[in-house]
Coordinates of N, CA and C in Angstrom, one line a residue:
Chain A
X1258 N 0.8 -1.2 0.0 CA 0.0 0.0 0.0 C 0.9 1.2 0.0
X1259 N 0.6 2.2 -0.2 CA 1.4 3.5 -0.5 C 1.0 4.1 0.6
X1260 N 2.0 5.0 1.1 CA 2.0 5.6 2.3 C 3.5 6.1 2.6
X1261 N 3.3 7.1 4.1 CA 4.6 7.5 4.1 C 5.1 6.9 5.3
X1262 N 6.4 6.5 5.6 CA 7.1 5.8 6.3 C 8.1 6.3 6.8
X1263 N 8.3 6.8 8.2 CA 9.3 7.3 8.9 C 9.9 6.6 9.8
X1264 N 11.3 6.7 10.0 CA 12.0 5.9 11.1 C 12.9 6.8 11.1
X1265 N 13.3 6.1 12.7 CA 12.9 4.8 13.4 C 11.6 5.6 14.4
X1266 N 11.1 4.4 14.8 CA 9.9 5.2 15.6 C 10.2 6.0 17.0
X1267 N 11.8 5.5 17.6 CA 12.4 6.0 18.9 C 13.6 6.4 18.5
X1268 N 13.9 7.3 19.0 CA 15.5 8.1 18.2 C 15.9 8.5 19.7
X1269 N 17.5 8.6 20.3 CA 17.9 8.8 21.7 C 18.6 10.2 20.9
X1270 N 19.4 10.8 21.6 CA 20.3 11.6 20.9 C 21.0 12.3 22.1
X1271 N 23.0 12.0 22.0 CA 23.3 12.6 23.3 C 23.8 14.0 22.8
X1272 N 24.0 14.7 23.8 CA 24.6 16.4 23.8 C 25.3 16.2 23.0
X1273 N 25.3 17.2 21.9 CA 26.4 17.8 20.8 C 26.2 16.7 19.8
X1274 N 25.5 16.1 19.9 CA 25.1 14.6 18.4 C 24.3 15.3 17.5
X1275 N 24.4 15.2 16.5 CA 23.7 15.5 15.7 C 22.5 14.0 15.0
X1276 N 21.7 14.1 15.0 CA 21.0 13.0 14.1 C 19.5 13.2 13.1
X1277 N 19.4 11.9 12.3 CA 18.9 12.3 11.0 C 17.8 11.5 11.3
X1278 N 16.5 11.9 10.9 CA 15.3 11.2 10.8 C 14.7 11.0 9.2
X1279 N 14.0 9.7 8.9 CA 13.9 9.7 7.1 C 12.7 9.5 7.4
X1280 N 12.6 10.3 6.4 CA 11.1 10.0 5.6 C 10.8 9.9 4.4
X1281 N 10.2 8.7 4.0 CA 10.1 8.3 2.7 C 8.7 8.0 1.9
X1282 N 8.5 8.4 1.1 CA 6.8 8.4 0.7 C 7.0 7.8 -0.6
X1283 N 6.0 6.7 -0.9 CA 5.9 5.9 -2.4 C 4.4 6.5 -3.0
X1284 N 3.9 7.6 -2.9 CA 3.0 7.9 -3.0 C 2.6 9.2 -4.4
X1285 N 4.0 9.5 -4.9 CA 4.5 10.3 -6.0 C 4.1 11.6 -5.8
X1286 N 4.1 11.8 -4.2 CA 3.8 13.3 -4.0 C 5.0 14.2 -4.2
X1287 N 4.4 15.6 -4.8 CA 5.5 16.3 -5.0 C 6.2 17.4 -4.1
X1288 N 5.0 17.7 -2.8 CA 5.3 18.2 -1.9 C 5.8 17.5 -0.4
X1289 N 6.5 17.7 0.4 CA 6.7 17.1 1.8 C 7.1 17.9 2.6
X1290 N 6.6 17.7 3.8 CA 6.9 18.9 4.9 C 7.5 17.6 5.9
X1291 N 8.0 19.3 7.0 CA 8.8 18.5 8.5 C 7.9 19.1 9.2
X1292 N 6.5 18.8 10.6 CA 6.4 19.3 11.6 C 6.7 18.7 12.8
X1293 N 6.9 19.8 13.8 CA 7.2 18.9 15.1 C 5.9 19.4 15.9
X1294 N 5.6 18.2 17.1 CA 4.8 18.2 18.1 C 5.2 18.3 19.2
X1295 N 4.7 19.2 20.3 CA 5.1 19.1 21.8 C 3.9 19.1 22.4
X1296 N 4.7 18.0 23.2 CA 3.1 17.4 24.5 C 1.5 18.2 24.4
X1297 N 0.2 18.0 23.9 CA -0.6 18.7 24.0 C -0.5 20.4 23.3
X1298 N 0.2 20.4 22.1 CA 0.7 21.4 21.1 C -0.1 20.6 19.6
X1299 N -0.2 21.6 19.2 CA -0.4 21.2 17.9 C 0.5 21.5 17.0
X1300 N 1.1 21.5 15.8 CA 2.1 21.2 14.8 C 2.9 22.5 14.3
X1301 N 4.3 22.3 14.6 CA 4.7 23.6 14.0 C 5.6 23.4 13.0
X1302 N 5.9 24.3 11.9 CA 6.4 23.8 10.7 C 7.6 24.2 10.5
X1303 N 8.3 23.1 10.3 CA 10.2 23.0 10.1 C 10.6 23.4 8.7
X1304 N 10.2 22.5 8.1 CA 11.2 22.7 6.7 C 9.7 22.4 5.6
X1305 N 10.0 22.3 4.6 CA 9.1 22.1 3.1 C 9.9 22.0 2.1
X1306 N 9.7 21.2 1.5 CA 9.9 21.1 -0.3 C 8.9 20.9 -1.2
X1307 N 9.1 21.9 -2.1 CA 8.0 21.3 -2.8 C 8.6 20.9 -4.5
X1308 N 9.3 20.4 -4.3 CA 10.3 19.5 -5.6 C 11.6 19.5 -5.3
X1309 N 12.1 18.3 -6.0 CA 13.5 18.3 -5.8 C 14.5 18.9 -5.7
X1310 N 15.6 18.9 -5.1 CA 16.3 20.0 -5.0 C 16.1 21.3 -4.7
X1311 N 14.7 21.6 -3.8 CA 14.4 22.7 -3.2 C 13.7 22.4 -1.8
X1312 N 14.0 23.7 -1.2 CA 13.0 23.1 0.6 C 13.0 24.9 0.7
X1313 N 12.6 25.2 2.0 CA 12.1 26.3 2.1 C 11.8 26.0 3.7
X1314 N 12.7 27.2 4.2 CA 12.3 27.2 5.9 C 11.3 27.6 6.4
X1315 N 10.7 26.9 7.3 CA 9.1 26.9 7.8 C 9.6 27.8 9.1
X1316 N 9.0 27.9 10.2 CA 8.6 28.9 11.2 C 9.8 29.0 12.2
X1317 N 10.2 26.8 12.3 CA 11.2 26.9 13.4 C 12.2 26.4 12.7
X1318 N 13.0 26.7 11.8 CA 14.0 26.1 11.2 C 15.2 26.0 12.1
X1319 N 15.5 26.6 13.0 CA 16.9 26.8 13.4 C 17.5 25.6 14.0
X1320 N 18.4 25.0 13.7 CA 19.1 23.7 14.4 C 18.3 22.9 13.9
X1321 N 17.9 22.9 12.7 CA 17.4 21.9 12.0 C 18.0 21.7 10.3
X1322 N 18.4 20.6 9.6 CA 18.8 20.8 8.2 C 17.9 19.6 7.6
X1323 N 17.6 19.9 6.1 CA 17.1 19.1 5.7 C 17.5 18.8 3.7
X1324 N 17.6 17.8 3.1 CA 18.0 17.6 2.1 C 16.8 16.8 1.1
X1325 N 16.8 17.4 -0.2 CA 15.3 16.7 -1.2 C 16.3 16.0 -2.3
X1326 N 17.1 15.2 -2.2 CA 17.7 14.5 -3.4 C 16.8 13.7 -4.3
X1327 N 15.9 13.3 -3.7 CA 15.3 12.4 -4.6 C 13.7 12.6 -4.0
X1328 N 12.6 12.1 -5.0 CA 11.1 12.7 -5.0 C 11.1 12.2 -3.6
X1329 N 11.3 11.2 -3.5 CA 10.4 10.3 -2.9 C 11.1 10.4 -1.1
X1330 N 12.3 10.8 -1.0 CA 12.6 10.9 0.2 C 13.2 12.3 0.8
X1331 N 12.6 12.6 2.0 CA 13.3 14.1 2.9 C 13.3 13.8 3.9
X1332 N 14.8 13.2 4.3 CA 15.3 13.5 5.4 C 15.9 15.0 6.2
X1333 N 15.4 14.5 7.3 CA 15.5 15.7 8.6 C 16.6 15.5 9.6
X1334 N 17.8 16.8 9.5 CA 18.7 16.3 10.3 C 18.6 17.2 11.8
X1335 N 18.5 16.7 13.2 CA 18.0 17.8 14.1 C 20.1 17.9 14.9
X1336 N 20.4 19.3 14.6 CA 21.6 19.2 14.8 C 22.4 19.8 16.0
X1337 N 23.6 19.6 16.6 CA 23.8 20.4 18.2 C 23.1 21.6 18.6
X1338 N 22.9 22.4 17.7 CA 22.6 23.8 17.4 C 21.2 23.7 18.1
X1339 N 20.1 22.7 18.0 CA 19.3 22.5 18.1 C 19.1 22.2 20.0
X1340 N 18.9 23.3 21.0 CA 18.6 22.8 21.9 C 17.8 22.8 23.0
X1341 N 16.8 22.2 22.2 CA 16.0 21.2 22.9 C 14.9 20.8 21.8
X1342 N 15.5 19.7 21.7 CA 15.2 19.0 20.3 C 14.5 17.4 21.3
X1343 N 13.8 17.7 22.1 CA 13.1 16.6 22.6 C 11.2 16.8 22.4
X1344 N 10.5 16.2 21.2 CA 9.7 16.1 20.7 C 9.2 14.9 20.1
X1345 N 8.1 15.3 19.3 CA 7.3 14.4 18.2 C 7.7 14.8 16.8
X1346 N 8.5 14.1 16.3 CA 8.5 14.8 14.7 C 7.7 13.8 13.6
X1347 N 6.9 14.6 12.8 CA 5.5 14.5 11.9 C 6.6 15.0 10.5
X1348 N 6.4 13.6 9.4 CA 6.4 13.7 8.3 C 5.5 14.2 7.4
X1349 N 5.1 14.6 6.4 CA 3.5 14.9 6.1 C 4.0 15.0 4.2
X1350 N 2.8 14.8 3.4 CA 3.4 14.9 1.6 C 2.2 15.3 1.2
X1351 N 2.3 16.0 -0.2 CA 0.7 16.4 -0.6 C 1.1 16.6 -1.5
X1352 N 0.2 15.8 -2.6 CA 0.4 15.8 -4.3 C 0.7 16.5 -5.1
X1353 N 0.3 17.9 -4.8 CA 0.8 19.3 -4.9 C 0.7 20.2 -4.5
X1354 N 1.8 21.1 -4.3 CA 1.8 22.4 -3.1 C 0.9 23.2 -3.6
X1355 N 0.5 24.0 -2.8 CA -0.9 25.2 -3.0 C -1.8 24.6 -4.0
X1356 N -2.7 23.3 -2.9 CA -3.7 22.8 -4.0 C -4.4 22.4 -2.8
X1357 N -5.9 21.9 -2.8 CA -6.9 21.8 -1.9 C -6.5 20.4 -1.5
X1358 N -5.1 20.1 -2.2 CA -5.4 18.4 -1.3 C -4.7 18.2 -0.2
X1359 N -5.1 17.6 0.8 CA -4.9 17.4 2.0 C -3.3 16.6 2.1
X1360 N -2.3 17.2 3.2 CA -1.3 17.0 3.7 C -1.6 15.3 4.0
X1361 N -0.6 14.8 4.0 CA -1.0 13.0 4.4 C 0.6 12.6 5.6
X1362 N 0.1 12.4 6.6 CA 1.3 11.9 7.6 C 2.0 10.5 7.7
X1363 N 2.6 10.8 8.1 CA 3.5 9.4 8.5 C 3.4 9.3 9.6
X1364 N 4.0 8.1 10.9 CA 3.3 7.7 11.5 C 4.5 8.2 13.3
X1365 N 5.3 9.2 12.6 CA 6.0 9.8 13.3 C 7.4 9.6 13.9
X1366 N 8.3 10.3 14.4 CA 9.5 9.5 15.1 C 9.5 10.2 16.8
X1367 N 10.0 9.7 17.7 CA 9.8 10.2 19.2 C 11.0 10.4 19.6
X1368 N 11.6 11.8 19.6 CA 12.6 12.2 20.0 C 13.4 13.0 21.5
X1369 N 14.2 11.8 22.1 CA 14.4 12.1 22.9 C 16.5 12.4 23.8
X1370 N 16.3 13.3 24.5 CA 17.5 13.6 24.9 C 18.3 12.2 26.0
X1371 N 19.7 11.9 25.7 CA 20.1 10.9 26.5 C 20.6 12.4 28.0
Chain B
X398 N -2.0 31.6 15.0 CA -3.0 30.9 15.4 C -4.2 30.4 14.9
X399 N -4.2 29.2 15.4 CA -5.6 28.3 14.9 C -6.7 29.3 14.7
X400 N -7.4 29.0 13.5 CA -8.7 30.0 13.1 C -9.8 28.8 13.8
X401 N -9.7 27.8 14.4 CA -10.8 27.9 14.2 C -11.8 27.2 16.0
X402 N -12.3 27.0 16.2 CA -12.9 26.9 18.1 C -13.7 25.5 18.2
X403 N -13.0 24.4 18.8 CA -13.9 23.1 18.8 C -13.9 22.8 20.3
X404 N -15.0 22.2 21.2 CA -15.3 21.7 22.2 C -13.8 21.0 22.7
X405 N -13.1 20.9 23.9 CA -12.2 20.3 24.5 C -12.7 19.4 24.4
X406 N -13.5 18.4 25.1 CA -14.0 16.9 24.6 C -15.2 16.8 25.0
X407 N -15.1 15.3 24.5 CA -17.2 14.6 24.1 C -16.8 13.2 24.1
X408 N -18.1 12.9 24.5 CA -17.9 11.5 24.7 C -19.6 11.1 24.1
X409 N -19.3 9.9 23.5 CA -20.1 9.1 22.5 C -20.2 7.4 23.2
X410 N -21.5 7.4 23.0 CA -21.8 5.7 23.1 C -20.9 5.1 21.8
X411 N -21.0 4.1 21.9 CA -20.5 3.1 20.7 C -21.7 2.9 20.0
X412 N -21.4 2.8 18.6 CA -22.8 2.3 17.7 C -23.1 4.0 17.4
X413 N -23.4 4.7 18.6 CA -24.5 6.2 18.0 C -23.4 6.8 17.0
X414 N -24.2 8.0 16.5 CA -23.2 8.9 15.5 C -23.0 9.8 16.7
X415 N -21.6 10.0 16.0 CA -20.5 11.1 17.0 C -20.6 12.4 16.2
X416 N -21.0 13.8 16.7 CA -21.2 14.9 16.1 C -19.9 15.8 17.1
X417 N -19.2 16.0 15.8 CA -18.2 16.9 16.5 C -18.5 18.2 15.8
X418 N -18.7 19.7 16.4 CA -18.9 20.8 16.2 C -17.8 21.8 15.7
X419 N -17.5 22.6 14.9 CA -16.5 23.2 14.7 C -16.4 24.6 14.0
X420 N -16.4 25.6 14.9 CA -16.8 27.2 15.2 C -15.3 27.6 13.6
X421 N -16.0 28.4 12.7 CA -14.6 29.1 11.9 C -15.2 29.9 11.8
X422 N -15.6 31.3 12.3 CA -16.3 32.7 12.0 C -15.8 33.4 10.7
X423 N -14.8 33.3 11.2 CA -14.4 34.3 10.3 C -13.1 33.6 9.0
X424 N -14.0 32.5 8.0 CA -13.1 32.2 7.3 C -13.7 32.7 6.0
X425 N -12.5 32.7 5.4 CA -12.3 33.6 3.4 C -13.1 32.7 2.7
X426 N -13.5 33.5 1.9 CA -14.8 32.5 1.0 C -13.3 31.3 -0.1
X427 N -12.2 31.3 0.1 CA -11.7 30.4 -0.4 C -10.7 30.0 0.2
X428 N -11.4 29.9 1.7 CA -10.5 28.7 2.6 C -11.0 27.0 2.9
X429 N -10.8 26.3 2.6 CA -11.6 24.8 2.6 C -11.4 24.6 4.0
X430 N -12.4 24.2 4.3 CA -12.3 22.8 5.9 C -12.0 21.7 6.1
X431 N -11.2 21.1 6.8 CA -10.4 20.5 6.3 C -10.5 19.2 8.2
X432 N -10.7 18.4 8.2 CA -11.0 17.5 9.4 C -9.8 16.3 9.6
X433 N -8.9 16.5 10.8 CA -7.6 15.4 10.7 C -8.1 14.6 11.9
X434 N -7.9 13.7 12.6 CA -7.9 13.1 13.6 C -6.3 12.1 14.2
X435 N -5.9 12.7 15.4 CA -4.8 11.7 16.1 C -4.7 10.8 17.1
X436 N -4.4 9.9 16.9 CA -4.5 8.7 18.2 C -3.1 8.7 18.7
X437 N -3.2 8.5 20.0 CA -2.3 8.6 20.4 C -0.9 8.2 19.8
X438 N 0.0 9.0 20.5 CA 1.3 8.0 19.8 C 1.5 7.8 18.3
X439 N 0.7 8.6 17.2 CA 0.2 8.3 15.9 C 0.4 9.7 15.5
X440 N 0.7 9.7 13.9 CA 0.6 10.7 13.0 C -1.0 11.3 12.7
X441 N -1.3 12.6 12.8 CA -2.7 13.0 12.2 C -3.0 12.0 10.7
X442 N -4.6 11.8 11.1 CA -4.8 11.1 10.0 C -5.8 11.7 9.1
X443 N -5.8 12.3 7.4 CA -6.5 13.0 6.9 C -7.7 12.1 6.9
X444 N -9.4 13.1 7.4 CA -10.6 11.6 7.4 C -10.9 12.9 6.3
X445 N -11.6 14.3 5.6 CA -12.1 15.1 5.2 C -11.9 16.4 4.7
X446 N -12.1 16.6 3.6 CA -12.5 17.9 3.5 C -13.7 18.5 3.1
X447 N -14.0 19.8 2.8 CA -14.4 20.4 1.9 C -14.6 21.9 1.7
X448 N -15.6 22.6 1.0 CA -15.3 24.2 0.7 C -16.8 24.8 1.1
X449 N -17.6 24.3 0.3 CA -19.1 25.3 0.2 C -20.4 23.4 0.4
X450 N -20.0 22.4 -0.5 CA -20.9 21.7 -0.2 C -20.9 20.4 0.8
X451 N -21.7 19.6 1.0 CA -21.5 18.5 2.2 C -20.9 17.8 1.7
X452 N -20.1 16.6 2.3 CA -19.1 15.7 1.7 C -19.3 15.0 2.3
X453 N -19.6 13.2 1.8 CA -19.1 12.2 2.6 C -18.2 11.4 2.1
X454 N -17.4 10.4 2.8 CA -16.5 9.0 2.1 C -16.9 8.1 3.6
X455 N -15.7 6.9 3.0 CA -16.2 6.0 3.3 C -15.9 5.8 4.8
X456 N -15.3 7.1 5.4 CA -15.3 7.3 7.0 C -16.4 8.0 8.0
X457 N -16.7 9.6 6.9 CA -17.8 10.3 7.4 C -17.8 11.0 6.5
X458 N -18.9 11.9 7.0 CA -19.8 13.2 6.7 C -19.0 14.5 7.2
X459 N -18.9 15.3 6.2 CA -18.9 17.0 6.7 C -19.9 17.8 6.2
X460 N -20.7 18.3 7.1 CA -21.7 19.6 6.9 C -21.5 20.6 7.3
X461 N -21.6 21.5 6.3 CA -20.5 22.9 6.3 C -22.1 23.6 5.8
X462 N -22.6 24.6 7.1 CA -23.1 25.8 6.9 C -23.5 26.7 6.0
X463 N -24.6 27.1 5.7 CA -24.7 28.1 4.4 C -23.9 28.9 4.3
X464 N -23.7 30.3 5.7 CA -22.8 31.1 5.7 C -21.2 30.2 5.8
X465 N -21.4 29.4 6.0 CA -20.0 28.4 6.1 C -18.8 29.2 7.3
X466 N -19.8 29.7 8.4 CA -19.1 29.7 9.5 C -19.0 28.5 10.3
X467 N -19.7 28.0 10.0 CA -19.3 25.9 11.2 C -19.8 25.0 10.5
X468 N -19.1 23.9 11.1 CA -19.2 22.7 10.0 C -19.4 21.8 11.0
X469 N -19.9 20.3 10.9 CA -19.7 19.6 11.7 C -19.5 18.1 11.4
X470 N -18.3 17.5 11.7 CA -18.2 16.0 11.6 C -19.2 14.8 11.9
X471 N -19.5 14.2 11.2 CA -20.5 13.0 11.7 C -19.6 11.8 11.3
X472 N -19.1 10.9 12.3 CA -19.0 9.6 12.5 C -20.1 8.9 12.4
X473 N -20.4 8.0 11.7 CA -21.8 7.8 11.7 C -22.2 6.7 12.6
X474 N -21.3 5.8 12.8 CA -21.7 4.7 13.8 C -20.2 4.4 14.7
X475 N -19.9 5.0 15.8 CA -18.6 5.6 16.5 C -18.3 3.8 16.5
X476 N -17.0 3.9 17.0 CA -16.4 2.6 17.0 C -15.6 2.8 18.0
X477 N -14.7 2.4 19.4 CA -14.1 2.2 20.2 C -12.3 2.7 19.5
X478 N -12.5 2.3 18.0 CA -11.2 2.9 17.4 C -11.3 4.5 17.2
X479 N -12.3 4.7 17.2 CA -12.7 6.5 17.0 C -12.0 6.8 17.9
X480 N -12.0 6.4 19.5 CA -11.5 7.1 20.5 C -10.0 8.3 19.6
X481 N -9.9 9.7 19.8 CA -8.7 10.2 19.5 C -9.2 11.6 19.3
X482 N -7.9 12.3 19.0 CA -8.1 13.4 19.2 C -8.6 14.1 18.0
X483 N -9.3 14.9 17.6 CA -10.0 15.2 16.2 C -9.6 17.2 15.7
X484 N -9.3 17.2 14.8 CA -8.9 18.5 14.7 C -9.7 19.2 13.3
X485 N -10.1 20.0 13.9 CA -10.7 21.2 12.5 C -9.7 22.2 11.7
X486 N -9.7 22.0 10.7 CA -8.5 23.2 10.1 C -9.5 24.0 9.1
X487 N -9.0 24.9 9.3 CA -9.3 26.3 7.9 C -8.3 26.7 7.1
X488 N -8.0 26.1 5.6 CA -6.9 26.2 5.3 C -6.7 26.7 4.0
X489 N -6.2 27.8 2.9 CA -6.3 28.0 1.6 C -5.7 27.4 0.9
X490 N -6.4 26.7 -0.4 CA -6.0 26.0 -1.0 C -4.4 26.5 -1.9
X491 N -4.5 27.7 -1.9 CA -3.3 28.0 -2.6 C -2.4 29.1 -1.7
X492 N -2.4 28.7 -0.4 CA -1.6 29.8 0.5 C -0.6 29.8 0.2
X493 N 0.1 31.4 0.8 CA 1.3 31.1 0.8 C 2.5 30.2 1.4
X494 N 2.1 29.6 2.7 CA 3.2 29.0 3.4 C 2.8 27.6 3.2
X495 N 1.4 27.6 3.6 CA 0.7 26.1 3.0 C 0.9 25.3 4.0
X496 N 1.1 25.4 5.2 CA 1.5 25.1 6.3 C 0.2 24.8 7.1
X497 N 0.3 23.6 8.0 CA -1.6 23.3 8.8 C -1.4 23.8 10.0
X498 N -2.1 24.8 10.1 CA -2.5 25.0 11.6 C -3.3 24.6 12.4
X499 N -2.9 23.3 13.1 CA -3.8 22.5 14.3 C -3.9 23.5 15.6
X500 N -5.3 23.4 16.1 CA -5.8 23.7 16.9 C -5.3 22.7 18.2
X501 N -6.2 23.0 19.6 CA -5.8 21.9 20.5 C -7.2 20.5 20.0
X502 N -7.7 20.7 19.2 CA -8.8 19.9 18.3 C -10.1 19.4 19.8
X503 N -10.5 18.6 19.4 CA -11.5 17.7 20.3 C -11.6 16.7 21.1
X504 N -10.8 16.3 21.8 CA -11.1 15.0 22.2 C -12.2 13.7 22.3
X505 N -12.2 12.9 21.5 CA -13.6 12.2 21.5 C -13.5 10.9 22.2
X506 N -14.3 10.5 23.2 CA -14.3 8.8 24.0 C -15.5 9.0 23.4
X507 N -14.9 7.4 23.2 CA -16.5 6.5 22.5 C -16.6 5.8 24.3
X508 N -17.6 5.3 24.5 CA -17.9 4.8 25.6 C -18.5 3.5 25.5
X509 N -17.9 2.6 25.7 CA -18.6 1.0 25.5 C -19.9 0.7 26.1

């Protein structure tokens, strides 16, 4: 079935580490976003691409990088810079950017400080 | 911030239809409505949209308002998997940031 697929579902991460979360969609969407969730928050927006080889910083980009090499995958790197990088991070794709179709999620990664 | 005002939570027998309520006063005649729902531990999951007319599939109903100031979700026969958090969005189809702004949404128990 088509859908988006993020891992790993538990990610540790010690002081000054940097680490990468993937997300991968078989679903031939052309747009993908990064949001994060904190405890009883609703979604704030990291990064976007909306085609290859392009992304665009969303609200809280800082201490965060992200790369669009290929359609189908955008990984998220959350990096030292980033501190306090202990959340929910939300994959999401949508067939095409600025169009009435609904954002579609993946099933999340749970990020936490060692 | 979220445009739009839904009940903190409700609670539903199992079997009845679940009516979730969802206040947008003041949206643009070309912002669609847009209904996610999250279970715990889980990614929001797209159940609906729509703009001006009622919509169903094969999850639920949205009835959106003449003035299309509120809309409201109908689960039609709740199920124990319904339990989760439900979110209303106001969103333009060609914005600029394009980005979803979740509210703190609904909380819905189905009640056995």
């Amino acid at each position: 079935d088509g859908g988006i697929t993020q891992s790993p579902k538990y990610l540790f991460r010690k002081e000054g580490q940097n680490v990468t979360l993937s997300c991968e969609q078989n679903l031939n969407h052309d747009a993908m976003y990064w949001y994060r969730q904190d405890p009883g928050q609703g979604l704030r927006l990291i990064y976007y691409s909306q085609i290859v080889n392009d992304f665009q910083k969303g609200d809280i980009a800082e201490g965060y990088s992200v790369s669009r090499e290929k359609k189908e995958s955008f990984p998220l790197t959350v990096t030292s810079a980033q501190k306090n990088p202990t959340a929910f991070y939300l994959c999401a794709s949508t067939r095409e950017r600025r169009s009435n179709q609904p954002q579609h999620f993946g099933d999340g990664t749970r990020l936490s400080i060692l | 911030d979220a445009k739009t005002t839904q009940p903190p939570s409700m609670d539903c027998a199992e079997g009845r239809a679940a009516n979730l309520p969802c206040n947008h006063s003041t949206i643009s005649g070309n912002e669609y409505v847009y209904w996610y729902r999250q279970i715990h531990s889980q990614g929001p999951q797209y159940i609906i949209h729509g703009l001006k007319n009622n919509e169903t599939n094969e999850m639920a109903s949205l009835i959106i308002t003449e003035d299309r100031k509120s809309s409201t979700l109908i689960l039609p026969h709740a199920t124990l998997r319904d339990t989760a958090v439900y979110y209303c969005i106001v969103r333009v189809g060609e914005n600029r940031d394009d980005k979803i702004i979740f509210g703190k949404g609904t909380r819905l128990h189905i009640l056995p």
